[in-house]
Amino acid sequence: MSRRSGILEFAVLGLLRESPMHGYELRKRLNTSLGVFRAFSYGTLYPCLKALVANGWLTEETGGSPEPASLTGRRAKIVYRLTAEGKSHFEELLAHSGPDAWEDEHFGVRFAFFGQTSRDVRMRVLEGRRSRLEERLEKMRTSLARSRERLDDYTLELQRHGMESVEREVRWLNELIESERAGRDQRAVDPAEQHQKDTSGDADGLPRRRGGSRPGPSDDTTT
Amino acid sequence: MSRRSGILEFAVLGLLRESPMHGYELRKRLNTSLGVFRAFSYGTLYPCLKALVANGWLTEETGGSPEPASLTGRRAKIVYRLTAEGKSHFEELLAHSGPDAWEDEHFGVRFAFFGQTSRDVRMRVLEGRRSRLEERLEKMRTSLARSRERLDDYTLELQRHGMESVEREVRWLNELIESERAGRDQRAVDPAEQHQKDTSGDADGLPRRRGGSRPGPSDDTTT
DNA sequence: GTTTTCATGTAACCCGTTACATGATTCA
DNA sequence: TGAATCATGTAACGGGTTACATGAAAAC
């Protein structure tokens, strides 16, 4: 079964669900759209693609002719396309909301595909994430209380900043959960069916912060 | 030479510089004092300790008798102590401020030992970190601008939150750099020489936020 | 026509975890 | 006396990167 890391596999299936792509392009999307959070190298991506093909979740299409590239002699650009089994497998993955879904490594990628995730799963993942962070905060607070005197100012400052970061993410999650509750008629959307950008008013579950102008923080030309 | 990861080695030497400890205790300190950022398992720590001993940077002291534990039959508690070479090696590491010092994995640990780091190195690391983050922001902004239309609301929100996090860390660094500049008579302190908690007024380079009362967020007894 | 960027791949390695095995000490 | 916690260790594996090798297409 190979049990390849989940996270890359998930992201690849998710991206290919939107449209077929070749490896190179796929990697760029991984490192931008989902990026900030995870950057993969070719040494990881290509073997993974092979494995997904072996599982029957993807097909490889080489350039013009459907023949193996070896016949024509030219090294072909390989376009990967999601199979029906691949699609249903991805949908299974999307539906899972186990504890690992809200761990640091997974949460970002899961969130990135919330547009294709059912509302209740979204809720479970967000709430799971939140309580995960809250228990982490708890631990940080007690451990800090136990050792405050012993620690020097820099260590303390580091600790403080760390806690503030977590608290901030909790507030963010609160907002998101809030909006999810408020928003209605939410169901997952198959991106392949999205022929036109259906701008259906204000129907998503998001805080609507975009439009907040972002006054351009005195864009100083450092560097 | 073994070239063991740097980061664990650095943290271990730094902690042992404050006082000798055995592995178990060391690990706890790693996962709290420096924690939040990194958690190491015994499977990593113990082999690393062995390697540091082999390098002559640490000595192992078993319980009461200096004999190898095998003689007495009892499995001894092993106390690790920094050697003179270990100490000077650590000081070398402390003095380095190469580009890797401000990468994600290293920066936290480096900061945790700022109390023992010279002022100019502190400055270089903080400024290096800041410009690293600024160039990351730059990339995020352009990549976001290039693909804004193509991305769905959740992906966009994720991106926005990610950028805000980075911007926040930049502001934090600005404050720190500011205070470093303001603070004077800063030199690195050898923690072993600190016989009494010398509370010399306001002489450190930190924002003095502690004392900002932190109204005790209704210390709810969750769990 | 040469440099860049696109594009695919692999083998060696690195850092770290998991799961396991062992035993001492403390505490109910 | 038995459970929990302290304490040390290792072998197998896992997930990922680096460095390398190859070559086509585009840009200059």
XYZ file of C-alpha atoms (C1' of nucleotides) in Angstrom:
502
model
C 0.000 0.000 0.000
C 3.132 2.155 0.267
C 1.522 4.623 2.702
C 3.310 7.567 1.178
C 3.171 10.430 3.641
C -0.401 11.353 2.823
C 0.269 15.018 2.556
C 1.974 15.111 -0.826
C -0.348 12.483 -2.219
C -3.351 14.446 -1.025
C -2.152 17.711 -2.509
C -1.262 16.119 -5.828
C -4.629 14.435 -6.190
C -6.348 17.654 -5.201
C -4.493 19.764 -7.721
C -4.922 17.251 -10.520
C -8.611 17.186 -9.793
C -8.791 20.770 -10.971
C -6.961 19.992 -14.194
C -4.351 17.621 -15.626
C -0.767 18.810 -15.355
C 2.786 17.650 -15.772
C 5.182 17.299 -12.872
C 7.064 20.522 -13.286
C 3.947 22.646 -13.311
C 2.492 20.634 -10.445
C 5.476 21.416 -8.300
C 5.167 25.123 -8.886
C 1.529 25.042 -7.889
C 2.407 23.047 -4.785
C 4.950 25.624 -3.752
C 2.755 28.651 -4.350
C -0.941 27.894 -4.037
C -0.396 25.638 -1.076
C 3.058 26.997 -0.511
C 4.460 28.986 2.350
C 3.736 25.866 4.290
C 5.522 23.189 2.362
C 8.014 23.045 -0.476
C 8.719 19.786 -2.212
C 11.642 18.894 -4.426
C 11.526 16.849 -7.605
C 13.258 14.073 -5.789
C 10.086 13.734 -3.765
C 7.474 14.598 -6.336
C 8.381 12.354 -9.258
C 8.651 9.092 -7.314
C 5.357 9.952 -5.675
C 3.702 10.457 -9.056
C 4.975 7.051 -10.170
C 3.493 5.483 -7.074
C 0.136 7.153 -7.652
C 0.117 5.845 -11.220
C 0.967 2.372 -9.907
C -2.044 2.659 -7.596
C -4.266 3.408 -10.556
C -5.116 6.888 -9.315
C -3.365 8.688 -12.147
C -2.635 8.063 -15.784
C 0.421 9.345 -17.610
C -0.134 10.834 -21.045
C 2.963 11.413 -23.094
C 2.932 14.254 -25.640
C 1.218 13.567 -28.964
C 1.317 9.831 -29.408
C -0.026 7.480 -26.769
C 2.990 5.216 -27.384
C 5.652 4.975 -24.679
C 8.203 7.749 -25.182
C 10.951 5.223 -25.852
C 9.548 4.520 -29.315
C 9.771 8.046 -30.643
C 13.125 8.622 -29.010
C 12.168 12.013 -27.667
C 11.844 12.598 -23.953
C 8.189 13.420 -23.626
C 6.420 15.867 -21.419
C 4.237 13.709 -19.222
C 0.787 14.934 -18.395
C -0.794 13.373 -15.352
C -4.547 13.000 -15.208
C -6.749 11.847 -12.357
C -8.590 8.576 -12.962
C -12.072 7.830 -11.696
C -10.582 5.728 -8.907
C -8.187 8.522 -8.112
C -11.043 10.924 -7.848
C -13.077 8.758 -5.540
C -9.981 8.060 -3.462
C -9.404 11.782 -3.074
C -13.009 12.245 -2.055
C -12.524 9.634 0.638
C -9.488 11.496 1.888
C -11.436 14.751 1.829
C -14.124 13.199 3.998
C -11.746 12.002 6.705
C -11.477 14.267 9.697
C -9.295 12.191 11.998
C -6.995 13.748 14.613
C -4.046 13.962 12.229
C -6.041 16.275 9.976
C -5.472 19.135 12.388
C -1.836 18.553 13.147
C 0.628 21.194 11.987
C 1.783 19.378 8.872
C -1.668 18.449 7.584
C -3.873 21.355 8.527
C -2.585 23.797 5.931
C -3.131 21.443 3.031
C -6.536 20.409 4.290
C -7.538 24.041 4.540
C -6.280 24.746 1.037
C -8.867 22.260 -0.259
C -11.739 23.427 1.915
C -13.429 24.675 -1.232
C -13.981 21.039 -2.136
C -14.691 19.858 1.385
C -18.138 19.383 2.864
C -19.227 21.871 5.477
C -19.363 19.474 8.411
C -15.890 18.141 7.732
C -14.641 21.700 7.526
C -16.184 22.380 10.901
C -14.679 19.315 12.507
C -11.239 20.101 11.171
C -11.384 23.737 12.273
C -12.637 22.831 15.726
C -10.147 20.017 16.055
C -7.369 22.365 15.138
C -8.564 24.915 17.630
C -8.706 22.531 20.551
C -5.313 21.150 19.565
C -3.889 24.638 19.799
C -5.682 25.348 23.033
C -4.210 22.337 24.703
C -0.832 23.392 23.437
C -1.364 26.817 24.969
C -2.316 25.181 28.221
C 0.921 23.244 28.298
C 2.973 26.299 27.437
C 1.331 28.291 30.220
C 1.969 25.717 32.919
C 5.511 24.995 31.781
C 6.154 28.723 31.707
C 4.701 29.193 35.183
C 6.844 26.368 36.548
C 10.108 27.789 35.272
C 9.650 31.528 34.923
C 12.321 32.454 37.457
C 14.918 30.148 35.988
C 14.712 31.534 32.457
C 16.593 34.516 31.116
C 14.904 37.418 29.382
C 15.485 36.257 25.828
C 14.133 32.789 26.439
C 11.149 34.364 28.119
C 10.580 36.712 25.211
C 10.792 33.801 22.797
C 8.240 31.910 24.838
C 5.962 34.930 25.002
C 6.118 35.492 21.267
C 5.461 31.826 20.641
C 2.373 31.845 22.805
C 1.111 35.004 21.197
C 1.426 33.356 17.796
C -0.654 30.430 18.913
C -3.225 32.693 20.538
C -3.453 34.590 17.292
C -4.124 31.450 15.318
C -6.844 30.518 17.777
C -8.539 33.872 17.224
C -8.287 33.309 13.484
C -9.929 29.914 13.851
C -12.654 31.451 15.975
C -13.468 33.884 13.201
C -13.497 31.106 10.634
C -15.705 28.857 12.717
C -18.009 31.781 13.354
C -18.376 32.463 9.626
C -18.835 28.793 8.853
C -21.719 28.673 11.288
C -23.245 31.818 9.839
C -22.859 30.822 6.178
C -25.522 28.536 4.710
C -26.174 26.311 1.678
C -22.563 25.140 1.764
C -21.686 21.983 -0.019
C -18.471 20.792 -1.568
C -17.914 21.723 -5.182
C -16.278 19.641 -7.849
C -13.879 22.083 -9.461
C -13.985 20.196 -12.745
C -17.672 21.180 -13.060
C -16.963 24.848 -12.476
C -17.310 26.066 -16.050
C -17.605 29.698 -15.140
C -16.469 31.551 -12.037
C -19.863 31.392 -10.327
C -19.759 34.517 -8.239
C -22.851 33.695 -6.237
C -22.972 36.731 -4.030
C -21.667 36.262 -0.522
C -22.321 32.584 -0.111
C -19.035 31.313 1.234
C -18.102 30.900 4.848
C -15.359 33.479 4.984
C -14.894 36.666 6.995
C -14.962 38.938 3.929
C -11.857 40.759 4.904
C -10.562 41.189 1.383
C -11.586 44.671 0.340
C -10.024 45.915 3.531
C -7.896 48.040 1.197
C -4.521 47.072 2.707
C -3.121 50.634 2.620
C 0.306 49.481 1.452
C 2.560 49.669 4.519
C 4.786 52.492 3.180
C 6.311 49.990 0.798
C 9.916 50.747 1.757
C 12.448 49.649 -0.799
C 14.620 47.561 1.473
C 17.066 45.228 -0.325
C 33.400 14.973 11.968
C 29.917 13.512 11.735
C 28.273 16.876 10.994
C 25.273 16.110 13.167
C 22.526 18.545 12.249
C 23.960 21.397 14.227
C 20.742 22.350 15.874
C 20.511 19.576 18.455
C 24.220 19.696 19.117
C 24.058 23.430 19.617
C 21.146 23.251 22.029
C 22.684 20.425 24.044
C 26.002 22.213 24.440
C 24.179 25.385 25.358
C 22.050 23.742 28.016
C 24.942 21.806 29.487
C 26.902 25.004 29.697
C 24.439 26.196 32.307
C 24.786 23.025 34.351
C 25.535 19.302 33.956
C 22.529 17.091 33.388
C 21.568 13.593 32.387
C 19.833 12.783 29.142
C 16.312 12.496 30.407
C 16.379 15.883 32.074
C 18.097 17.398 29.072
C 15.315 16.277 26.832
C 12.689 17.883 29.003
C 14.539 21.160 28.982
C 14.888 20.932 25.209
C 11.176 20.467 24.797
C 10.120 23.245 27.140
C 12.731 25.992 27.448
C 13.525 25.859 23.776
C 10.395 23.943 23.041
C 7.334 24.931 21.093
C 9.722 24.967 18.192
C 11.280 21.570 18.319
C 10.736 18.309 20.144
C 13.366 15.630 20.088
C 12.961 11.969 20.905
C 15.418 9.820 22.836
C 16.220 8.041 19.637
C 17.773 11.290 18.493
C 19.155 12.620 21.741
C 21.124 9.675 23.096
C 23.089 8.906 19.945
C 23.852 12.609 19.677
C 25.188 12.667 23.244
C 27.435 9.711 22.448
C 28.783 11.540 19.427
C 29.463 14.669 21.449
C 31.358 12.590 24.006
C 33.334 10.984 21.183
C 34.231 14.477 19.999
C 35.575 15.309 23.422
C 32.984 18.001 24.022
C 31.242 16.188 26.855
C 32.188 13.767 29.600
C 29.898 11.103 31.022
C 29.849 10.726 34.772
C 28.129 7.651 36.095
C 26.526 7.820 39.526
C 28.788 7.407 42.581
C 31.763 5.433 41.346
C 33.777 6.613 38.356
C 34.012 2.950 37.208
C 32.102 1.914 34.098
C 28.584 0.909 35.077
C 29.166 -2.667 33.931
C 31.288 -3.395 37.014
C 28.693 -2.601 39.627
C 25.935 -4.276 37.651
C 23.550 -1.402 38.116
C 22.447 0.703 35.201
C 23.762 4.103 36.147
C 22.298 7.514 35.702
C 24.705 9.272 33.358
C 25.461 12.882 34.002
C 26.854 14.780 31.052
C 29.225 17.652 31.672
C 30.692 20.131 29.205
C 34.461 19.916 28.768
C 36.700 22.912 28.184
C 36.881 21.995 24.490
C 33.119 21.651 24.422
C 32.767 25.082 25.896
C 35.066 26.739 23.441
C 33.404 24.872 20.594
C 30.048 26.188 21.707
C 31.454 29.689 21.871
C 32.622 29.327 18.298
C 29.139 28.259 17.274
C 27.654 31.185 19.178
C 29.885 33.580 17.265
C 28.846 32.324 13.835
C 26.208 34.367 12.122
C 26.080 32.768 8.697
C 22.937 32.761 6.557
C 21.671 29.500 7.988
C 21.495 31.095 11.448
C 18.310 32.894 10.450
C 16.577 30.100 8.648
C 13.375 28.787 10.221
C 14.926 25.754 11.892
C 17.897 27.530 13.412
C 16.607 30.931 14.360
C 14.575 29.840 17.381
C 17.448 28.020 19.040
C 19.844 30.801 18.279
C 17.477 33.272 19.874
C 17.055 31.074 22.928
C 20.765 31.485 23.600
C 20.932 35.206 22.897
C 21.641 35.738 26.583
C 25.043 34.208 25.948
C 25.560 35.769 22.539
C 27.511 38.941 21.873
C 25.543 42.001 20.933
C 26.826 42.341 17.367
C 26.083 38.720 16.552
C 22.602 39.178 17.966
C 22.123 42.143 15.690
C 23.337 40.330 12.614
C 21.092 37.371 13.284
C 18.025 39.524 13.920
C 18.634 41.614 10.836
C 19.392 38.567 8.739
C 16.176 36.990 9.878
C 14.229 40.114 9.089
C 15.515 40.457 5.561
C 14.943 36.749 5.018
C 11.297 37.232 5.968
C 10.992 40.358 3.898
C 12.169 38.603 0.799
C 9.715 35.824 1.553
C 6.930 38.390 1.812
C 8.006 39.843 -1.503
C 7.697 36.460 -3.170
C 4.333 35.795 -1.586
C 3.010 39.147 -2.767
C 4.047 38.696 -6.376
C 2.912 35.090 -6.534
C -0.387 36.158 -5.027
C -0.777 38.998 -7.504
C -0.054 36.663 -10.412
C -2.727 34.161 -9.478
C -5.348 35.980 -7.446
C -8.201 35.352 -9.880
C -7.486 31.661 -10.211
C -7.618 30.905 -6.489
C -10.716 30.129 -4.486
C -11.643 31.975 -1.323
C -10.203 29.478 1.134
C -6.851 29.323 -0.583
C -6.823 33.086 -0.663
C -7.666 33.301 3.025
C -4.899 30.843 3.822
C -2.459 32.918 1.837
C -3.621 36.101 3.538
C -3.254 34.616 6.994
C 0.162 33.271 6.120
C 1.353 36.656 4.972
C -0.044 38.338 8.022
C 1.895 35.916 10.206
C 5.115 36.770 8.463
C 4.385 40.492 8.649
C 3.781 40.092 12.348
C 7.115 38.411 12.872
C 8.794 41.225 10.974
C 7.213 43.773 13.306
C 8.422 41.722 16.271
C 11.943 41.722 14.873
C 11.738 45.459 14.332
C 10.934 45.961 17.998
C 13.761 43.674 19.037
C 16.290 45.351 16.784
C 15.120 48.708 18.045
C 15.658 47.695 21.663
C 19.009 46.141 20.871
C 20.135 49.419 19.385
C 18.838 51.354 22.369
C 20.283 49.053 25.036
C 23.955 49.522 25.946
C 26.823 47.783 27.831
C 25.708 44.465 26.383
C 28.159 41.647 26.414
C 27.648 37.916 26.435
C 27.396 36.331 29.837
C 28.779 32.985 30.874
C 25.879 31.441 32.751
C 28.239 29.326 34.866
C 29.610 32.525 36.404
C 26.161 33.806 37.322
C 26.282 33.072 41.040
C 23.381 35.298 41.910
C 20.563 36.483 39.698
C 22.165 39.831 38.937
C 19.133 42.006 38.402
C 21.059 44.947 37.054
C 18.239 47.358 36.440
C 17.045 47.640 32.869
C 20.207 46.665 31.094
C 19.013 44.098 28.600
C 17.966 44.693 25.051
C 14.356 43.693 25.391
C 11.116 45.613 24.869
C 10.215 45.454 28.571
C 6.796 44.181 27.900
C 6.743 41.928 30.919
C 5.250 44.048 33.631
C 2.610 44.941 31.106
C 0.486 43.221 33.698
C -0.942 40.595 31.318
C -4.257 40.763 33.166
C -4.349 37.024 33.624
C -6.712 35.894 30.891
C -9.305 34.674 33.404
C -7.049 31.699 34.083
C -9.728 29.201 33.196
C -9.235 25.763 34.620
C -9.660 23.916 31.362
C -8.763 20.218 31.641
C 24.562 29.562 -31.225
C 24.533 29.795 -26.602
C 22.272 30.578 -22.362
C 17.924 30.040 -19.710
C 14.158 27.913 -18.520
C 11.466 23.929 -18.851
C 11.294 19.047 -17.842
C 12.252 14.307 -15.975
C 14.593 11.310 -13.315
C 17.815 8.650 -9.686
C 21.069 7.384 -5.975
C 23.175 8.688 -1.874
C 22.449 10.581 2.121
C 20.461 12.970 6.430
C 17.804 13.838 10.102
C 14.734 12.212 12.815
C 10.805 9.048 14.629
C 8.638 4.622 16.104
C 8.652 0.724 18.368
C 10.853 -1.919 21.073
C 13.886 -3.691 25.020
C 15.745 -3.013 29.521
C 16.017 -1.739 34.161
C 15.857 1.541 38.478
C 13.175 4.332 41.642
C 9.115 6.178 43.717
C 4.717 5.949 45.475
C 0.134 4.152 46.469
C 3.577 -5.560 45.401
C 2.428 -3.513 41.579
C 1.922 0.776 38.801
C 3.848 5.002 37.319
C 7.716 7.555 36.333
C 12.467 7.973 35.670
C 16.225 6.523 32.778
C 18.992 4.540 28.882
C 19.458 2.536 24.670
C 18.951 0.514 19.584
C 17.288 -1.237 15.012
C 14.180 -0.451 11.453
C 12.109 2.594 8.932
C 10.283 7.019 6.831
C 10.077 10.984 4.551
C 12.566 14.216 2.505
C 16.729 16.772 0.364
C 21.031 17.244 -2.424
C 23.566 16.511 -6.068
C 23.802 14.712 -10.069
C 22.607 13.223 -15.009
C 19.967 14.040 -19.030
C 17.764 16.454 -22.584
C 14.106 19.599 -25.096
C 12.340 24.263 -26.006
C 12.561 29.095 -25.806
C 14.873 33.469 -25.595
C 18.570 36.367 -26.563
